[in-house]
mmCIF file of C-alpha atoms in Angstrom:
data_model
loop_
_atom_site.group_PDB
_atom_site.id
_atom_site.type_symbol
_atom_site.label_atom_id
_atom_site.label_comp_id
_atom_site.label_asym_id
_atom_site.label_seq_id
_atom_site.Cartn_x
_atom_site.Cartn_y
_atom_site.Cartn_z
ATOM 1 C CA MET I 1 0.023 -0.007 0.005
ATOM 2 C CA ILE I 2 1.310 3.436 -0.903
ATOM 3 C CA ALA I 3 0.987 6.132 1.728
ATOM 4 C CA LYS I 4 -0.773 9.358 0.704
ATOM 5 C CA ASN I 5 0.972 12.529 1.725
ATOM 6 C CA ASN I 6 -1.059 15.146 -0.223
ATOM 7 C CA GLU I 7 2.168 16.697 -1.501
ATOM 8 C CA LEU I 8 1.867 18.626 -4.796
ATOM 9 C CA THR I 9 4.376 17.394 -7.333
ATOM 10 C CA ILE I 10 5.263 18.738 -10.799
ATOM 11 C CA ARG I 11 5.756 16.489 -13.801
ATOM 12 C CA ARG I 12 7.013 17.658 -17.201
ATOM 13 C CA GLU I 13 6.699 14.438 -19.217
ATOM 14 C CA VAL I 14 3.585 13.551 -21.221
ATOM 15 C CA VAL I 15 2.412 9.962 -20.875
ATOM 16 C CA GLU I 16 -0.298 8.122 -22.781
ATOM 17 C CA SER I 17 -2.877 8.410 -19.939
ATOM 18 C CA ASP I 18 -2.472 12.222 -20.034
ATOM 19 C CA LEU I 19 -4.556 12.403 -23.249
ATOM 20 C CA GLU I 20 -7.685 11.333 -21.376
ATOM 21 C CA THR I 21 -6.678 13.263 -18.272
ATOM 22 C CA VAL I 22 -6.347 16.496 -20.273
ATOM 23 C CA ARG I 23 -9.830 15.857 -21.729
ATOM 24 C CA SER I 24 -11.295 15.252 -18.292
ATOM 25 C CA ILE I 25 -9.742 18.389 -16.759
ATOM 26 C CA ILE I 26 -10.880 20.605 -19.647
ATOM 27 C CA ASP I 27 -14.376 19.060 -19.679
ATOM 28 C CA SER I 28 -14.801 19.644 -15.927
ATOM 29 C CA SER I 29 -14.771 23.410 -16.417
ATOM 30 C CA GLY I 30 -17.893 23.421 -18.601
ATOM 31 C CA PHE I 31 -16.404 26.410 -20.426
ATOM 32 C CA PHE I 32 -15.180 24.846 -23.653
ATOM 33 C CA ARG I 33 -16.832 23.544 -26.812
ATOM 34 C CA LYS I 34 -16.109 19.980 -27.877
ATOM 35 C CA ASP I 35 -13.751 21.201 -30.684
ATOM 36 C CA GLU I 36 -11.736 23.250 -28.161
ATOM 37 C CA VAL I 37 -11.377 20.200 -25.857
ATOM 38 C CA GLU I 38 -10.113 18.189 -28.818
ATOM 39 C CA VAL I 39 -7.471 20.820 -29.565
ATOM 40 C CA ALA I 40 -6.075 20.433 -26.040
ATOM 41 C CA VAL I 41 -6.007 16.658 -26.388
ATOM 42 C CA GLU I 42 -4.336 16.960 -29.791
ATOM 43 C CA LEU I 43 -1.558 19.180 -28.370
ATOM 44 C CA ALA I 44 -0.879 16.572 -25.684
ATOM 45 C CA GLY I 45 -0.813 13.897 -28.351
ATOM 46 C CA GLU I 46 1.735 15.917 -30.381
ATOM 47 C CA ALA I 47 3.905 16.384 -27.311
ATOM 48 C CA LEU I 48 3.673 12.677 -26.519
ATOM 49 C CA ALA I 49 4.606 11.660 -30.086
ATOM 50 C CA LYS I 50 7.306 14.231 -30.831
ATOM 51 C CA GLY I 51 8.551 15.480 -27.479
ATOM 52 C CA ASP I 52 10.165 18.940 -27.573
ATOM 53 C CA ALA I 53 10.202 18.890 -31.403
ATOM 54 C CA SER I 54 6.413 19.284 -31.236
ATOM 55 C CA GLY I 55 6.795 22.822 -29.903
ATOM 56 C CA TYR I 56 4.318 22.044 -27.094
ATOM 57 C CA HIS I 57 5.571 21.788 -23.553
ATOM 58 C CA PHE I 58 3.406 20.435 -20.740
ATOM 59 C CA ILE I 59 3.610 20.769 -16.992
ATOM 60 C CA PHE I 60 1.330 18.632 -14.842
ATOM 61 C CA ALA I 61 0.411 19.164 -11.204
ATOM 62 C CA GLU I 62 -0.283 16.032 -9.229
ATOM 63 C CA ILE I 63 -1.093 14.977 -5.694
ATOM 64 C CA ASP I 64 -0.578 11.329 -4.787
ATOM 65 C CA GLY I 65 -0.279 10.384 -8.450
ATOM 66 C CA GLN I 66 -3.559 12.018 -9.444
ATOM 67 C CA THR I 67 -3.195 14.776 -12.083
ATOM 68 C CA LEU I 68 -5.207 17.800 -10.982
ATOM 69 C CA GLY I 69 -4.110 20.369 -13.532
ATOM 70 C CA PHE I 70 -1.799 21.131 -16.397
ATOM 71 C CA ALA I 71 -0.217 23.929 -18.396
ATOM 72 C CA CYS I 72 0.686 23.843 -22.088
ATOM 73 C CA PHE I 73 2.967 26.415 -23.662
ATOM 74 C CA GLY I 74 5.379 26.777 -26.564
ATOM 75 C CA PRO I 75 7.498 29.175 -28.602
ATOM 76 C CA ILE I 76 5.686 31.333 -31.090
ATOM 77 C CA PRO I 77 7.013 30.520 -34.584
ATOM 78 C CA CYS I 78 9.051 33.225 -36.339
ATOM 79 C CA THR I 79 9.765 35.106 -33.069
ATOM 80 C CA LEU I 80 12.792 35.340 -30.861
ATOM 81 C CA GLY I 81 11.867 34.732 -27.211
ATOM 82 C CA SER I 82 8.084 35.009 -27.428
ATOM 83 C CA TYR I 83 5.945 32.166 -26.072
ATOM 84 C CA ASP I 84 2.247 31.325 -26.110
ATOM 85 C CA LEU I 85 0.607 29.960 -23.019
ATOM 86 C CA TYR I 86 -2.043 27.785 -24.672
ATOM 87 C CA TRP I 87 -3.694 26.309 -21.622
ATOM 88 C CA ILE I 88 -3.679 26.357 -17.888
ATOM 89 C CA ALA I 89 -6.462 24.220 -16.566
ATOM 90 C CA VAL I 90 -7.229 22.806 -13.126
ATOM 91 C CA HIS I 91 -9.926 20.217 -12.546
ATOM 92 C CA GLN I 92 -13.109 21.897 -11.235
ATOM 93 C CA ASP I 93 -12.909 19.864 -8.003
ATOM 94 C CA SER I 94 -9.347 21.142 -7.264
ATOM 95 C CA ARG I 95 -9.771 24.857 -7.962
ATOM 96 C CA GLY I 96 -9.004 27.487 -5.354
ATOM 97 C CA LYS I 97 -6.045 25.612 -3.886
ATOM 98 C CA GLY I 98 -3.215 27.534 -5.608
ATOM 99 C CA ILE I 99 -2.597 24.859 -8.225
ATOM 100 C CA GLY I 100 -3.162 27.257 -11.133
ATOM 101 C CA GLN I 101 -0.802 29.789 -9.585
ATOM 102 C CA LYS I 102 1.836 27.103 -9.132
ATOM 103 C CA LEU I 103 1.408 25.992 -12.775
ATOM 104 C CA LEU I 104 1.754 29.618 -13.963
ATOM 105 C CA LYS I 105 4.940 30.120 -11.936
ATOM 106 C CA GLU I 106 6.375 26.878 -13.246
ATOM 107 C CA THR I 107 5.493 27.881 -16.818
ATOM 108 C CA GLU I 108 7.114 31.282 -16.458
ATOM 109 C CA ALA I 109 10.266 29.762 -14.981
ATOM 110 C CA SER I 110 10.435 27.180 -17.787
ATOM 111 C CA VAL I 111 9.995 29.838 -20.451
ATOM 112 C CA LYS I 112 12.704 31.999 -18.839
ATOM 113 C CA GLN I 113 15.005 28.954 -18.766
ATOM 114 C CA MET I 114 14.380 28.543 -22.488
ATOM 115 C CA ASN I 115 15.546 32.157 -23.023
ATOM 116 C CA GLY I 116 11.985 33.413 -23.372
ATOM 117 C CA ARG I 117 11.290 37.120 -22.950
ATOM 118 C CA LYS I 118 7.517 37.402 -23.208
ATOM 119 C CA ILE I 119 4.511 35.199 -22.581
ATOM 120 C CA TYR I 120 1.277 35.783 -24.488
ATOM 121 C CA ILE I 121 -2.116 34.475 -23.445
ATOM 122 C CA GLU I 122 -5.353 34.637 -25.464
ATOM 123 C CA THR I 123 -8.704 34.353 -23.742
ATOM 124 C CA SER I 124 -12.336 35.226 -24.293
ATOM 125 C CA THR I 125 -14.094 38.505 -23.453
ATOM 126 C CA MET I 126 -17.169 36.623 -22.236
ATOM 127 C CA GLU I 127 -18.325 37.314 -18.713
ATOM 128 C CA LYS I 128 -17.662 33.706 -17.593
ATOM 129 C CA TYR I 129 -13.992 34.304 -18.325
ATOM 130 C CA GLU I 130 -13.738 37.332 -16.010
ATOM 131 C CA PRO I 131 -12.148 35.190 -13.241
ATOM 132 C CA THR I 132 -9.678 33.864 -15.810
ATOM 133 C CA ARG I 133 -8.668 37.348 -16.884
ATOM 134 C CA GLY I 134 -8.455 38.414 -13.258
ATOM 135 C CA PHE I 135 -6.146 35.478 -12.474
ATOM 136 C CA TYR I 136 -3.707 36.581 -15.179
ATOM 137 C CA LEU I 137 -3.939 40.263 -14.409
ATOM 138 C CA SER I 138 -3.187 39.593 -10.710
ATOM 139 C CA ALA I 139 -0.128 37.632 -11.796
ATOM 140 C CA GLY I 140 1.305 40.690 -13.597
ATOM 141 C CA TYR I 141 -0.047 40.158 -17.121
ATOM 142 C CA GLU I 142 -1.316 43.208 -18.986
ATOM 143 C CA GLU I 143 -3.939 43.555 -21.652
ATOM 144 C CA ALA I 144 -2.164 44.100 -24.995
ATOM 145 C CA ALA I 145 -5.039 43.826 -27.437
ATOM 146 C CA ARG I 146 -8.757 43.250 -27.683
ATOM 147 C CA PHE I 147 -10.702 42.001 -30.717
ATOM 148 C CA SER I 148 -14.479 42.095 -30.730
ATOM 149 C CA ASP I 149 -16.507 39.198 -32.091
ATOM 150 C CA PHE I 150 -13.352 37.176 -32.648
ATOM 151 C CA TYR I 151 -14.508 33.658 -31.561
ATOM 152 C CA ASP I 152 -18.156 34.308 -32.311
ATOM 153 C CA VAL I 153 -20.603 37.163 -32.308
ATOM 154 C CA GLY I 154 -20.437 38.606 -28.789
ATOM 155 C CA ASP I 155 -17.293 36.576 -27.952
ATOM 156 C CA GLY I 156 -14.194 38.642 -28.433
ATOM 157 C CA LYS I 157 -10.548 37.853 -27.760
ATOM 158 C CA VAL I 158 -8.266 39.480 -25.219
ATOM 159 C CA VAL I 159 -4.487 39.105 -25.596
ATOM 160 C CA LEU I 160 -2.524 39.403 -22.374
ATOM 161 C CA VAL I 161 1.266 39.685 -22.164
ATOM 162 C CA LYS I 162 3.962 39.564 -19.495
ATOM 163 C CA ASN I 163 7.612 40.517 -19.965
ATOM 164 C CA ILE I 164 9.623 38.001 -17.925
ATOM 165 C CA GLU I 165 13.015 39.028 -19.249
ATOM 166 C CA ASP I 166 14.209 40.869 -16.156
ATOM 167 C CA GLN I 167 11.933 39.260 -13.617
ATOM 168 C CA GLU I 168 13.127 37.130 -10.712
ATOM 169 C CA LEU I 169 10.581 34.289 -10.717
ATOM 170 C CA GLY I 170 11.416 32.638 -7.411
ATOM 171 C CA VAL I 171 11.219 29.129 -8.808
ATOM 172 C CA ASN I 172 14.169 26.763 -9.086
ATOM 173 C CA ILE I 173 13.841 24.444 -12.109
ATOM 174 C CA LEU I 174 15.347 21.077 -11.261
ATOM 175 C CA LYS I 175 15.884 18.470 -13.941
ATOM 176 C CA HIS I 176 13.769 15.764 -12.265
ATOM 177 C CA LYS I 177 10.910 13.835 -13.764
ATOM 178 C CA SER I 178 8.803 14.564 -10.683
ATOM 179 C CA LEU I 179 9.573 16.787 -7.731
ATOM 180 C CA PRO I 180 7.661 18.197 -4.816
ATOM 181 C CA ALA I 181 6.248 21.575 -5.811
ATOM 182 C CA ASN I 182 6.330 22.854 -2.234
ATOM 183 C CA ARG I 183 10.104 22.502 -2.317
ATOM 184 C CA LEU I 184 10.465 24.888 -5.217
ATOM 185 C CA GLY I 185 11.233 28.537 -4.792
#
């Protein structure tokens, strides 16, 4: 029997079971259309099949072997040091515990380690995304652009950006497959 210690760990490797886990986490929010969910699963599949060559990097947050959230990010083609943060998602049952903040800090530290300068995030202008925008704004991201009716009529796009070039992120990236998140920083 394995003892449960409720310690948050970070994993940076995509495994086969993550495809279904990513789907489950995204589905739990109730925010996304089926085609959007499939895009997240497709990115995980690309990362599983091609590794770093896919251009998609994943960070998973786990407690006692159960994946509770993930982040997906990658370099923006034809730029020098600009990265997209495609997804940060935490299972609905695990929200409000700081897991999203930890994933964001880990993502920023990883991008900085990869010589990234800026991180861009795209999200919806719909009211249900107000907490999402607030999450990023409270983490130092700034609104860089807004496009009305981008995703659909009445559903615009907000682009947020953060310059991490000169920022001390307070996270130590260790080259371990899995490490306790509470020992970082």
